[in-house]
Tab-separated table of C-alpha atoms and ligand atoms in Angstrom:
chain	number	residue	atom	x	y	z
A	1	UNK	CA	43.251	95.561	186.195
A	2	UNK	CA	42.155	99.194	186.362
A	3	UNK	CA	41.288	101.684	183.732
A	4	UNK	CA	43.918	102.148	181.074
A	5	UNK	CA	43.558	104.867	178.526
A	6	UNK	CA	44.624	104.883	174.916
A	7	UNK	CA	47.281	107.410	175.862
A	8	UNK	CA	48.739	105.140	178.520
A	9	UNK	CA	49.303	102.369	175.987
A	10	UNK	CA	51.042	104.720	173.589
A	11	UNK	CA	52.974	106.483	176.350
A	12	UNK	CA	54.273	103.137	177.535
A	13	UNK	CA	55.689	102.450	174.133
A	14	UNK	CA	57.164	105.891	173.724
A	15	UNK	CA	58.880	105.549	177.114
A	16	UNK	CA	60.277	102.239	175.981
A	17	UNK	CA	61.435	103.793	172.740
A	18	UNK	CA	63.319	106.415	174.689
A	19	UNK	CA	65.156	103.643	176.513
A	20	UNK	CA	66.755	102.575	173.263
A	21	UNK	CA	64.343	100.184	171.552
A	22	UNK	CA	64.410	102.508	168.532
A	23	UNK	CA	63.179	105.857	167.412
A	24	UNK	CA	59.517	106.519	166.746
A	25	UNK	CA	58.618	106.113	163.103
A	26	UNK	CA	56.466	108.581	161.275
A	27	UNK	CA	54.724	106.102	158.997
A	28	UNK	CA	51.960	103.923	160.459
A	29	UNK	CA	53.231	100.316	160.663
A	30	UNK	CA	49.726	98.867	161.220
A	31	UNK	CA	48.704	98.884	157.561
A	32	UNK	CA	47.844	95.169	157.531
A	33	UNK	CA	45.221	95.321	160.264
A	34	UNK	CA	44.762	92.985	163.205
A	35	UNK	CA	43.331	89.507	163.602
A	36	UNK	CA	42.536	86.896	166.197
A	37	UNK	CA	42.057	83.179	165.942
A	38	UNK	CA	41.974	79.646	167.318
A	39	UNK	CA	39.815	80.545	170.342
A	40	UNK	CA	39.556	78.257	173.360
A	41	UNK	CA	37.432	78.579	176.524
A	42	UNK	CA	40.216	80.604	178.174
A	43	UNK	CA	42.243	82.150	175.380
A	44	UNK	CA	42.781	83.273	171.831
A	45	UNK	CA	45.668	84.171	169.504
A	46	UNK	CA	46.055	87.862	168.692
A	47	UNK	CA	47.885	88.774	165.498
A	48	UNK	CA	49.332	91.726	163.687
A	49	UNK	CA	52.223	92.287	161.290
A	50	UNK	CA	54.187	95.503	160.971
A	51	UNK	CA	54.518	96.897	157.446
A	52	UNK	CA	54.735	100.665	156.994
A	53	UNK	CA	55.261	100.046	153.262
A	54	UNK	CA	53.264	96.878	152.486
A	55	UNK	CA	54.402	96.550	148.874
A	56	UNK	CA	58.142	96.504	149.614
A	57	UNK	CA	59.482	93.864	147.214
A	58	UNK	CA	61.609	92.071	149.798
A	59	UNK	CA	58.391	91.196	151.632
A	60	UNK	CA	59.464	92.938	154.827
A	61	UNK	CA	57.043	95.828	154.524
A	62	UNK	CA	59.647	98.562	154.726
A	63	UNK	CA	60.758	97.562	158.216
A	64	UNK	CA	64.390	97.989	159.300
A	65	UNK	CA	66.230	94.686	159.826
A	66	UNK	CA	66.098	94.605	163.620
A	67	UNK	CA	63.629	93.513	166.263
A	68	UNK	CA	60.880	95.957	167.227
A	69	UNK	CA	58.892	95.857	170.424
A	70	UNK	CA	55.108	95.854	170.162
A	71	UNK	CA	52.746	96.227	173.088
A	72	UNK	CA	49.229	94.840	173.166
A	73	UNK	CA	46.208	94.939	175.379
A	74	UNK	CA	42.941	93.102	175.639
A	75	UNK	CA	39.870	94.539	177.318
A	76	UNK	CA	36.307	93.650	178.122
A	77	UNK	CA	35.030	96.779	176.399
A	78	UNK	CA	35.656	98.529	173.125
A	79	UNK	CA	36.847	101.684	174.869
A	80	UNK	CA	39.502	99.811	176.842
A	81	UNK	CA	38.236	100.946	180.224
A	82	UNK	CA	38.460	97.407	181.590
A	83	UNK	CA	41.749	96.009	180.369
A	84	UNK	CA	42.220	92.439	181.552
A	85	UNK	CA	45.527	91.497	179.910
A	86	UNK	CA	48.418	93.393	178.430
A	87	UNK	CA	51.969	92.656	177.444
A	88	UNK	CA	54.856	93.217	175.081
A	89	UNK	CA	56.292	91.103	172.347
A	90	UNK	CA	59.073	91.354	169.785
A	91	UNK	CA	58.311	91.597	166.092
A	92	UNK	CA	61.288	89.917	164.449
A	93	UNK	CA	62.651	90.141	160.906
A	94	UNK	CA	62.847	86.320	160.704
A	95	UNK	CA	59.081	86.163	161.350
A	96	UNK	CA	58.285	88.847	158.791
A	97	UNK	CA	57.616	91.304	161.652
A	98	UNK	CA	54.503	89.367	162.588
A	99	UNK	CA	53.282	89.221	166.163
A	100	UNK	CA	51.395	86.242	167.593
A	101	UNK	CA	50.198	86.669	171.165
A	102	UNK	CA	48.711	83.584	172.810
A	103	UNK	CA	46.501	85.098	175.488
A	104	UNK	CA	45.314	82.807	178.289
A	105	UNK	CA	43.442	83.060	181.562
A	106	UNK	CA	40.289	84.580	180.059
A	107	UNK	CA	36.667	83.842	180.889
A	108	UNK	CA	34.767	81.401	178.669
A	109	UNK	CA	32.076	82.528	176.264
A	110	UNK	CA	32.935	86.195	176.462
A	111	UNK	CA	33.544	88.993	174.004
A	112	UNK	CA	36.864	90.893	174.195
A	113	UNK	CA	38.561	93.726	172.339
A	114	UNK	CA	42.276	94.062	171.555
A	115	UNK	CA	44.800	96.386	169.944
A	116	UNK	CA	48.523	96.842	169.474
A	117	UNK	CA	50.908	99.801	169.707
A	118	UNK	CA	54.458	100.535	168.693
A	119	UNK	CA	56.574	103.609	168.060
A	120	UNK	CA	53.765	105.998	168.953
A	121	UNK	CA	51.285	104.282	166.624
A	122	UNK	CA	48.118	102.502	167.681
A	123	UNK	CA	46.466	99.762	165.654
A	124	UNK	CA	42.780	99.545	164.979
A	125	UNK	CA	40.710	97.631	167.531
A	126	UNK	CA	39.702	94.038	166.911
A	127	UNK	CA	36.768	92.184	168.423
A	128	UNK	CA	37.209	88.594	169.495
A	129	UNK	CA	35.714	86.035	171.834
A	130	UNK	CA	36.502	82.954	173.814
A	131	UNK	CA	34.543	79.767	173.242
A	132	UNK	CA	31.891	78.660	175.762
A	133	UNK	CA	32.918	76.403	178.637
A	134	UNK	CA	33.207	72.721	177.652
A	135	UNK	CA	29.849	70.953	177.667
A	136	UNK	CA	27.687	74.073	177.716
A	137	UNK	CA	25.036	74.550	175.057
A	138	UNK	CA	23.113	77.558	176.248
A	139	UNK	CA	24.132	80.098	173.609
A	140	UNK	CA	23.595	79.599	169.875
A	141	UNK	CA	26.629	80.064	167.642
A	142	UNK	CA	26.679	82.258	164.556
A	143	UNK	CA	29.522	81.081	162.351
A	144	UNK	CA	30.343	82.347	158.863
A	145	UNK	CA	32.680	80.559	156.493
A	146	UNK	CA	34.486	81.695	153.381
A	147	UNK	CA	37.158	80.673	150.914
A	148	UNK	CA	38.807	81.574	147.620
A	149	UNK	CA	39.633	85.256	147.354
A	150	UNK	CA	41.429	85.856	144.062
A	151	UNK	CA	42.442	89.508	144.463
A	152	UNK	CA	42.362	90.254	140.730
A	153	UNK	CA	38.915	88.706	140.178
A	154	UNK	CA	37.002	91.210	142.252
A	155	UNK	CA	36.603	93.447	145.254
A	156	UNK	CA	36.468	91.810	148.673
A	157	UNK	CA	32.973	93.173	149.418
A	158	UNK	CA	31.851	89.736	150.622
A	159	UNK	CA	34.372	89.970	153.485
A	160	UNK	CA	32.840	93.349	154.444
A	161	UNK	CA	29.319	91.919	154.399
A	162	UNK	CA	30.456	88.939	156.442
A	163	UNK	CA	31.852	91.352	159.058
A	164	UNK	CA	28.562	93.250	159.122
A	165	UNK	CA	26.778	90.021	160.084
A	166	UNK	CA	28.879	90.074	163.296
A	167	UNK	CA	29.527	86.340	163.507
A	168	UNK	CA	30.939	84.786	166.669
A	169	UNK	CA	33.435	82.786	164.638
A	170	UNK	CA	34.749	82.758	161.064
A	171	UNK	CA	36.166	79.712	159.312
A	172	UNK	CA	38.403	80.257	156.314
A	173	UNK	CA	38.706	77.123	154.210
A	174	UNK	CA	41.618	78.082	151.982
A	175	UNK	CA	42.738	79.978	148.898
A	176	UNK	CA	43.118	83.016	151.105
A	177	UNK	CA	45.539	84.178	148.447
A	178	UNK	CA	46.532	83.058	144.963
A	179	UNK	CA	50.066	82.479	143.771
A	180	UNK	CA	49.830	83.781	140.193
A	181	UNK	CA	51.668	86.779	138.827
A	182	UNK	CA	49.399	89.523	137.553
A	183	UNK	CA	47.141	88.953	134.595
A	184	UNK	CA	47.639	85.212	134.027
A	185	UNK	CA	44.638	83.960	136.031
A	186	UNK	CA	41.694	85.734	134.472
A	187	UNK	CA	38.039	85.701	135.599
A	188	UNK	CA	35.387	85.065	132.887
A	189	UNK	CA	34.323	88.718	133.027
A	190	UNK	CA	37.925	89.953	133.205
A	191	UNK	CA	40.161	91.008	136.077
A	192	UNK	CA	39.374	94.198	137.925
A	193	UNK	CA	42.638	94.811	139.786
A	194	UNK	CA	46.250	93.686	139.713
A	195	UNK	CA	48.594	91.890	142.030
A	196	UNK	CA	52.140	93.051	142.489
A	197	UNK	CA	55.194	90.863	141.997
A	198	UNK	CA	56.028	87.546	140.307
A	199	UNK	CA	54.349	84.172	140.847
A	200	UNK	CA	55.012	83.427	144.500
A	201	UNK	CA	57.888	80.988	144.924
A	202	UNK	CA	60.246	82.417	147.544
A	203	UNK	CA	59.486	83.494	151.107
A	204	UNK	CA	59.862	87.130	150.012
A	205	UNK	CA	57.295	86.563	147.237
A	206	UNK	CA	54.718	85.041	149.582
A	207	UNK	CA	55.253	87.746	152.235
A	208	UNK	CA	54.882	90.432	149.602
A	209	UNK	CA	51.665	88.885	148.255
A	210	UNK	CA	50.133	88.490	151.717
A	211	UNK	CA	50.959	92.112	152.473
A	212	UNK	CA	49.095	93.254	149.378
A	213	UNK	CA	46.066	91.134	150.232
A	214	UNK	CA	46.078	92.221	153.850
A	215	UNK	CA	46.128	95.877	152.838
A	216	UNK	CA	42.548	95.391	151.680
A	217	UNK	CA	40.132	97.245	153.975
A	218	UNK	CA	37.272	94.769	153.504
A	219	UNK	CA	39.473	91.836	154.464
A	220	UNK	CA	40.740	93.768	157.485
A	221	UNK	CA	37.146	94.422	158.576
A	222	UNK	CA	36.371	90.697	158.489
A	223	UNK	CA	39.419	89.865	160.594
A	224	UNK	CA	38.597	92.591	163.096
A	225	UNK	CA	35.020	91.322	163.505
A	226	UNK	CA	35.590	87.879	165.014
A	227	UNK	CA	38.154	85.167	165.731
A	228	UNK	CA	38.996	83.024	162.704
A	229	UNK	CA	39.977	79.388	162.377
A	230	UNK	CA	41.867	78.940	159.131
A	231	UNK	CA	43.142	76.103	156.974
A	232	UNK	CA	44.978	76.402	153.708
A	233	UNK	CA	44.185	74.926	150.309
A	234	UNK	CA	46.168	74.707	147.100
A	235	UNK	CA	46.641	78.329	146.017
A	236	UNK	CA	48.037	79.300	149.405
A	237	UNK	CA	51.022	77.299	148.129
A	238	UNK	CA	50.550	76.436	144.415
A	239	UNK	CA	47.692	75.246	142.182
A	240	UNK	CA	46.600	71.659	142.991
A	241	UNK	CA	49.709	70.683	144.956
A	242	UNK	CA	49.446	67.285	146.597
A	243	UNK	CA	51.746	66.376	149.486
A	244	UNK	CA	55.274	66.617	148.167
A	245	UNK	CA	54.030	66.532	144.558
A	246	UNK	CA	53.610	69.479	142.284
A	247	UNK	CA	53.874	69.417	138.565
A	248	UNK	CA	53.087	72.117	136.073
A	249	UNK	CA	54.587	71.649	132.655
A	250	UNK	CA	54.557	75.386	132.015
A	251	UNK	CA	56.323	76.315	135.261
A	252	UNK	CA	59.380	74.227	136.204
A	253	UNK	CA	59.558	73.345	139.918
A	254	UNK	CA	63.193	72.577	140.601
A	255	UNK	CA	62.673	72.603	144.361
A	256	UNK	CA	59.020	72.227	145.368
A	257	UNK	CA	59.884	71.309	148.999
A	258	UNK	CA	61.627	74.677	149.390
A	259	UNK	CA	58.636	76.439	147.870
A	260	UNK	CA	56.227	74.622	150.177
A	261	UNK	CA	58.397	75.531	153.178
A	262	UNK	CA	58.381	79.202	152.118
A	263	UNK	CA	54.597	79.138	151.725
A	264	UNK	CA	54.198	77.463	155.139
A	265	UNK	CA	56.383	80.073	156.841
A	266	UNK	CA	54.494	82.936	155.205
A	267	UNK	CA	51.138	81.330	156.037
A	268	UNK	CA	52.123	81.154	159.699
A	269	UNK	CA	53.369	84.731	159.685
A	270	UNK	CA	50.095	86.017	158.247
A	271	UNK	CA	47.501	83.989	160.108
A	272	UNK	CA	46.282	84.070	163.720
A	273	UNK	CA	47.306	80.475	164.401
A	274	UNK	CA	49.239	78.719	167.158
A	275	UNK	CA	51.007	76.191	164.985
A	276	UNK	CA	54.501	77.090	163.738
A	277	UNK	CA	56.030	75.475	160.658
A	278	UNK	CA	58.924	73.054	160.988
A	279	UNK	CA	60.591	73.486	157.641
A	280	UNK	CA	58.409	71.683	155.155
A	281	UNK	CA	55.624	70.858	157.662
A	282	UNK	CA	52.892	72.975	159.157
A	283	UNK	CA	50.367	71.138	161.286
A	284	UNK	CA	47.030	72.743	160.578
A	285	UNK	CA	44.613	69.951	161.433
A	286	UNK	CA	43.190	70.692	164.846
A	287	UNK	CA	39.911	71.035	166.707
A	288	UNK	CA	38.045	74.131	167.759
A	289	UNK	CA	35.328	73.296	170.276
A	290	UNK	CA	32.288	75.469	170.871
A	291	UNK	CA	31.092	74.237	174.256
A	292	UNK	CA	28.970	71.109	173.976
A	293	UNK	CA	27.267	72.488	170.897
A	294	UNK	CA	29.786	72.139	168.077
A	295	UNK	CA	33.198	70.644	167.486
A	296	UNK	CA	34.995	71.873	164.388
A	297	UNK	CA	37.487	69.345	163.036
A	298	UNK	CA	39.701	71.526	160.853
A	299	UNK	CA	41.325	69.354	158.185
A	300	UNK	CA	44.318	69.644	155.885
A	301	UNK	CA	43.479	67.860	152.622
A	302	UNK	CA	46.647	69.032	150.809
A	303	UNK	CA	49.690	68.238	152.872
A	304	UNK	CA	49.327	64.478	153.417
A	305	UNK	CA	47.438	63.368	150.327
A	306	UNK	CA	48.533	61.017	147.600
A	307	UNK	CA	49.070	62.583	144.202
A	308	UNK	CA	45.899	63.036	142.125
A	309	UNK	CA	45.159	59.831	140.142
A	310	UNK	CA	45.196	59.637	136.338
A	311	UNK	CA	47.190	62.875	136.105
A	312	UNK	CA	44.459	65.014	137.762
A	313	UNK	CA	41.592	66.723	135.929
A	314	UNK	CA	37.917	65.832	135.420
A	315	UNK	CA	37.698	62.469	133.646
A	316	UNK	CA	36.827	58.807	134.076
A	317	UNK	CA	39.503	57.165	136.260
A	318	UNK	CA	39.120	53.696	137.837
A	319	UNK	CA	42.337	54.298	139.835
A	320	UNK	CA	40.443	56.813	141.986
A	321	UNK	CA	38.737	53.867	143.736
A	322	UNK	CA	41.945	52.148	144.902
A	323	UNK	CA	41.522	51.296	148.583
A	324	UNK	CA	45.005	52.401	149.608
A	325	UNK	CA	44.640	55.956	148.294
A	326	UNK	CA	44.645	58.597	151.012
A	327	UNK	CA	43.474	62.195	151.194
A	328	UNK	CA	44.151	62.768	154.889
A	329	UNK	CA	47.217	60.610	155.435
A	330	UNK	CA	47.168	57.799	158.002
A	331	UNK	CA	47.893	59.977	161.024
A	332	UNK	CA	45.311	62.685	160.343
A	333	UNK	CA	42.708	60.068	159.429
A	334	UNK	CA	43.274	58.255	162.741
A	335	UNK	CA	43.111	61.581	164.591
A	336	UNK	CA	39.795	62.411	162.897
A	337	UNK	CA	38.161	59.021	163.491
A	338	UNK	CA	39.364	59.023	167.124
A	339	UNK	CA	37.873	62.494	167.442
A	340	UNK	CA	34.522	61.240	166.181
A	341	UNK	CA	34.590	58.312	168.611
A	342	UNK	CA	35.289	60.481	171.640
A	343	UNK	CA	33.055	63.414	170.650
A	344	UNK	CA	30.082	64.339	172.776
A	345	UNK	CA	29.220	67.422	170.716
A	346	UNK	CA	25.743	67.966	169.330
A	347	UNK	CA	27.248	68.861	165.931
A	348	UNK	CA	30.558	67.542	164.564
A	349	UNK	CA	31.673	69.731	161.689
A	350	UNK	CA	34.487	69.178	159.196
A	351	UNK	CA	36.139	72.446	158.153
A	352	UNK	CA	37.867	71.301	154.992
A	353	UNK	CA	38.876	72.286	151.494
A	354	UNK	CA	37.702	70.196	148.550
A	355	UNK	CA	34.295	68.958	147.369
A	356	UNK	CA	33.285	65.971	149.486
A	357	UNK	CA	30.205	64.463	147.847
A	358	UNK	CA	30.429	62.364	144.719
A	359	UNK	CA	29.840	64.587	141.722
A	360	UNK	CA	29.541	63.012	138.293
A	361	UNK	CA	30.067	65.736	135.709
A	362	UNK	CA	28.570	63.872	132.779
A	363	UNK	CA	25.145	62.263	132.099
A	364	UNK	CA	24.976	58.514	131.561
A	365	UNK	CA	26.764	55.513	133.062
A	366	UNK	CA	30.321	56.866	132.624
A	367	UNK	CA	31.531	58.764	135.674
A	368	UNK	CA	33.646	61.829	135.130
A	369	UNK	CA	34.708	63.207	138.480
A	370	UNK	CA	37.108	65.859	139.718
A	371	UNK	CA	40.193	63.892	140.696
A	372	UNK	CA	41.538	66.695	142.864
A	373	UNK	CA	38.421	66.459	145.079
A	374	UNK	CA	37.390	63.595	147.406
A	375	UNK	CA	36.169	61.718	144.323
A	376	UNK	CA	39.848	61.106	143.562
A	377	UNK	CA	40.253	59.545	147.016
A	378	UNK	CA	36.993	57.598	147.271
A	379	UNK	CA	38.125	54.904	149.723
A	380	UNK	CA	39.374	57.475	152.215
A	381	UNK	CA	36.023	59.246	151.918
A	382	UNK	CA	34.243	55.935	152.648
A	383	UNK	CA	36.290	55.576	155.841
A	384	UNK	CA	35.350	59.115	156.943
A	385	UNK	CA	31.647	58.564	156.164
A	386	UNK	CA	31.738	55.287	158.130
A	387	UNK	CA	33.124	57.330	161.030
A	388	UNK	CA	30.056	59.579	160.951
A	389	UNK	CA	28.120	56.740	162.600
A	390	UNK	CA	29.878	57.460	165.903
A	391	UNK	CA	28.727	61.099	166.083
A	392	UNK	CA	25.250	62.510	166.571
A	393	UNK	CA	25.303	64.923	163.604
A	394	UNK	CA	27.973	65.215	160.900
A	395	UNK	CA	28.249	68.331	158.754
A	396	UNK	CA	30.926	68.851	156.093
A	397	UNK	CA	31.952	72.400	155.163
A	398	UNK	CA	33.801	72.889	151.900
A	399	UNK	CA	35.763	75.578	150.054
A	400	UNK	CA	37.566	75.365	146.703
A	401	UNK	CA	34.641	75.070	144.259
A	402	UNK	CA	33.828	78.768	143.730
A	403	UNK	CA	30.084	78.188	143.904
A	404	UNK	CA	27.570	77.457	146.633
A	405	UNK	CA	26.407	73.854	146.907
A	406	UNK	CA	24.285	71.849	149.310
A	407	UNK	CA	24.356	68.056	149.280
A	408	UNK	CA	23.386	64.976	151.229
A	409	UNK	CA	26.295	62.704	152.061
A	410	UNK	CA	25.135	59.202	151.110
A	411	UNK	CA	26.370	55.897	152.462
A	412	UNK	CA	26.319	54.593	148.856
A	413	UNK	CA	26.527	57.365	146.310
A	414	UNK	CA	25.060	55.466	143.389
A	415	UNK	CA	21.992	54.383	145.369
A	416	UNK	CA	19.713	57.365	146.056
A	417	UNK	CA	17.714	55.176	148.466
A	418	UNK	CA	20.736	54.542	150.693
A	419	UNK	CA	20.984	56.184	154.062
A	420	UNK	CA	22.013	59.842	154.312
A	421	UNK	CA	24.958	59.950	156.711
A	422	UNK	CA	25.671	63.660	156.826
A	423	UNK	CA	25.215	67.023	155.143
A	424	UNK	CA	27.667	68.965	152.969
A	425	UNK	CA	27.625	72.728	152.575
A	426	UNK	CA	30.077	74.236	150.114
A	427	UNK	CA	30.647	77.952	150.403
A	428	UNK	CA	31.092	79.927	147.248
A	429	UNK	CA	34.146	82.152	146.720
A	430	UNK	CA	34.782	85.642	147.998
A	431	UNK	CA	35.813	86.683	144.466
A	432	UNK	CA	37.270	83.764	142.496
A	433	UNK	CA	35.426	83.399	139.203
A	434	UNK	CA	34.284	87.024	139.070
A	435	UNK	CA	30.669	88.172	139.100
A	436	UNK	CA	29.247	84.754	138.217
A	437	UNK	CA	25.584	83.985	137.602
A	438	UNK	CA	22.735	82.443	139.551
A	439	UNK	CA	22.971	79.053	137.780
A	440	UNK	CA	24.163	77.625	134.455
A	441	UNK	CA	21.907	76.383	131.620
A	442	UNK	CA	23.143	72.845	132.329
A	443	UNK	CA	22.552	72.983	136.115
A	444	UNK	CA	19.283	70.930	135.944
A	445	UNK	CA	21.254	68.109	134.267
A	446	UNK	CA	23.750	68.074	137.149
A	447	UNK	CA	20.927	67.694	139.656
A	448	UNK	CA	19.403	64.874	137.599
A	449	UNK	CA	22.711	63.021	137.426
A	450	UNK	CA	23.517	63.583	141.122
A	451	UNK	CA	20.217	63.385	143.040
A	452	UNK	CA	21.963	63.818	146.419
A	453	UNK	CA	22.950	67.363	145.348
A	454	UNK	CA	20.196	69.722	146.467
A	455	UNK	CA	21.400	73.261	145.872
A	456	UNK	CA	23.642	75.250	143.564
A	457	UNK	CA	24.293	78.961	143.118
A	458	UNK	CA	27.139	80.609	141.252
A	459	UNK	CA	27.279	84.056	142.862
A	460	UNK	CA	30.172	85.190	145.035
A	461	UNK	CA	29.714	85.454	148.797
A	462	UNK	CA	29.952	83.304	151.921
A	463	UNK	CA	27.786	81.091	154.105
A	464	UNK	CA	26.274	82.162	157.403
A	465	UNK	CA	25.299	79.417	159.802
A	466	UNK	CA	23.493	79.431	163.104
A	467	UNK	CA	24.042	76.423	165.369
A	468	UNK	CA	21.588	75.648	168.135
A	469	UNK	CA	20.832	72.353	169.907
A	470	UNK	CA	17.833	71.563	167.677
A	471	UNK	CA	19.040	72.658	164.245
A	472	UNK	CA	21.624	74.355	162.081
A	473	UNK	CA	20.293	77.124	159.921
A	474	UNK	CA	22.281	77.724	156.741
A	475	UNK	CA	22.027	81.014	154.831
A	476	UNK	CA	23.786	81.112	151.465
A	477	UNK	CA	24.793	84.763	151.198
A	478	UNK	CA	25.439	86.110	147.721
A	479	UNK	CA	26.491	89.299	145.938
A	480	UNK	CA	25.266	90.237	142.479
A	481	UNK	CA	28.679	91.562	141.504
A	482	UNK	CA	32.279	91.844	142.682
A	483	UNK	CA	33.645	93.674	139.629
A	484	UNK	CA	32.672	96.955	141.276
A	485	UNK	CA	32.945	97.678	144.999
A	486	UNK	CA	30.029	98.046	147.373
A	487	UNK	CA	27.540	95.361	146.295
A	488	UNK	CA	24.767	94.669	148.793
A	489	UNK	CA	24.410	91.107	150.054
A	490	UNK	CA	21.277	88.979	150.034
A	491	UNK	CA	20.356	85.524	151.216
A	492	UNK	CA	20.064	83.423	148.059
A	493	UNK	CA	18.586	80.441	149.881
A	494	UNK	CA	18.184	79.113	153.414
A	495	UNK	CA	18.079	75.548	154.686
A	496	UNK	CA	17.746	73.892	158.049
A	497	UNK	CA	19.514	70.737	159.173
A	498	UNK	CA	17.567	69.104	161.986
A	499	UNK	CA	19.131	67.341	164.936
A	500	UNK	CA	19.575	63.617	164.160
A	501	UNK	CA	18.149	64.086	160.639
A	502	UNK	CA	20.982	64.687	158.154
A	503	UNK	CA	19.978	66.512	154.978
A	504	UNK	CA	18.809	69.932	153.895
A	505	UNK	CA	15.295	71.258	154.482
A	506	UNK	CA	14.455	74.399	152.491
A	507	UNK	CA	13.256	77.324	154.593
B	601	FE2	FE1	39.976	78.699	144.912
């Protein structure tokens, strides 16, 4: 396709507008930015959502209740001189005026740029890329992962710093947003900004909350920098939900299935994903392949799990060991283990939510573990670890815990001499928990009680990884504060995982 100028894209829309699709609006509808996601060797999903007034309480961003046509284009260069695909799509009220374009027919392993236009307005430009051709391993992969961005707990500077690292791919492991109404979920050093609206329960509430989050310029920069592969965790719906279970004595849940369906619909509308919800269900477990180098198995550890044992919490609980308990659900577990068996990737990576390694919170023989994490579903974890034996290298990536951790995944947790089967890297939070600290006074005791845990840091940030055939380099990136904007980022620690040698080697 030949050269297409910025004016041509806008002119096309204006011409269309004149034909009756609606009158040009004065207010910019692209206040929520752009995003791309779920890349394949020949395609990617492009996303935007129209919202001239993002904080409109009905969640519809100030849009009129009719369909609006949006045009898009994707080019090989940032100046859109070499446009390779373009098209038009309807933004519909029933989809919250979101637009998901599934572009195909692209070249593998290539960078592209994209943008949208409607009503005489042009969106910002996003950068994305396709994955390398299946089997190829020639180019290293820079992947950054993040989780847990409580809007009130801090500024999203870590998203800005992540964008500045120019990763090829971003994984988001959940708690992209939090459900609380303003002021009830307070960081240790206090909240620094406020969310709008009530605790999110209805579709309008969730849309409204996403719109506020997505108005954040740092978050928009991170989306515009690279394609994302996202999975949700608890707060994207409600604190520590488990399958169809949710109980909070202080907040009655007369109809949790309806709430979960509303959250699923809003999640779809606000994320660059292919999967659409069917009522209550949103299939998020899927694979993202990166040539022959890396296969990301993106997991959903919320939707199919059994309820937390012993009423949840951190406490001794023999019930957590029951062999029938499931975190993944039978179908997802089978899908994962089949994926391990058929994988020929150099690195098989789990993109998942909750802490994977055993973590005993108290010294001595009694085990107090977090029953919301894999410790509450120990038999299912054993089945996953057994599955690691059919892949060359297993790496587990984790969100949820609001601190950076590195751990060796042991075949038998209580025997430090047992074989290391894989490596876990838990990213810290973007903001959740506020400014934080480097470590806690009691951190040395945790290491002593859990010798397979090798690293801990309690600053906010993200993790930058570099995958190559011989090793994965892991940089724990941290900010000294999030209570004020603009913090610089530094690498708090670096480790290398060597091919065929699970575990963390300090750099
Ligand atoms: Fe979180």
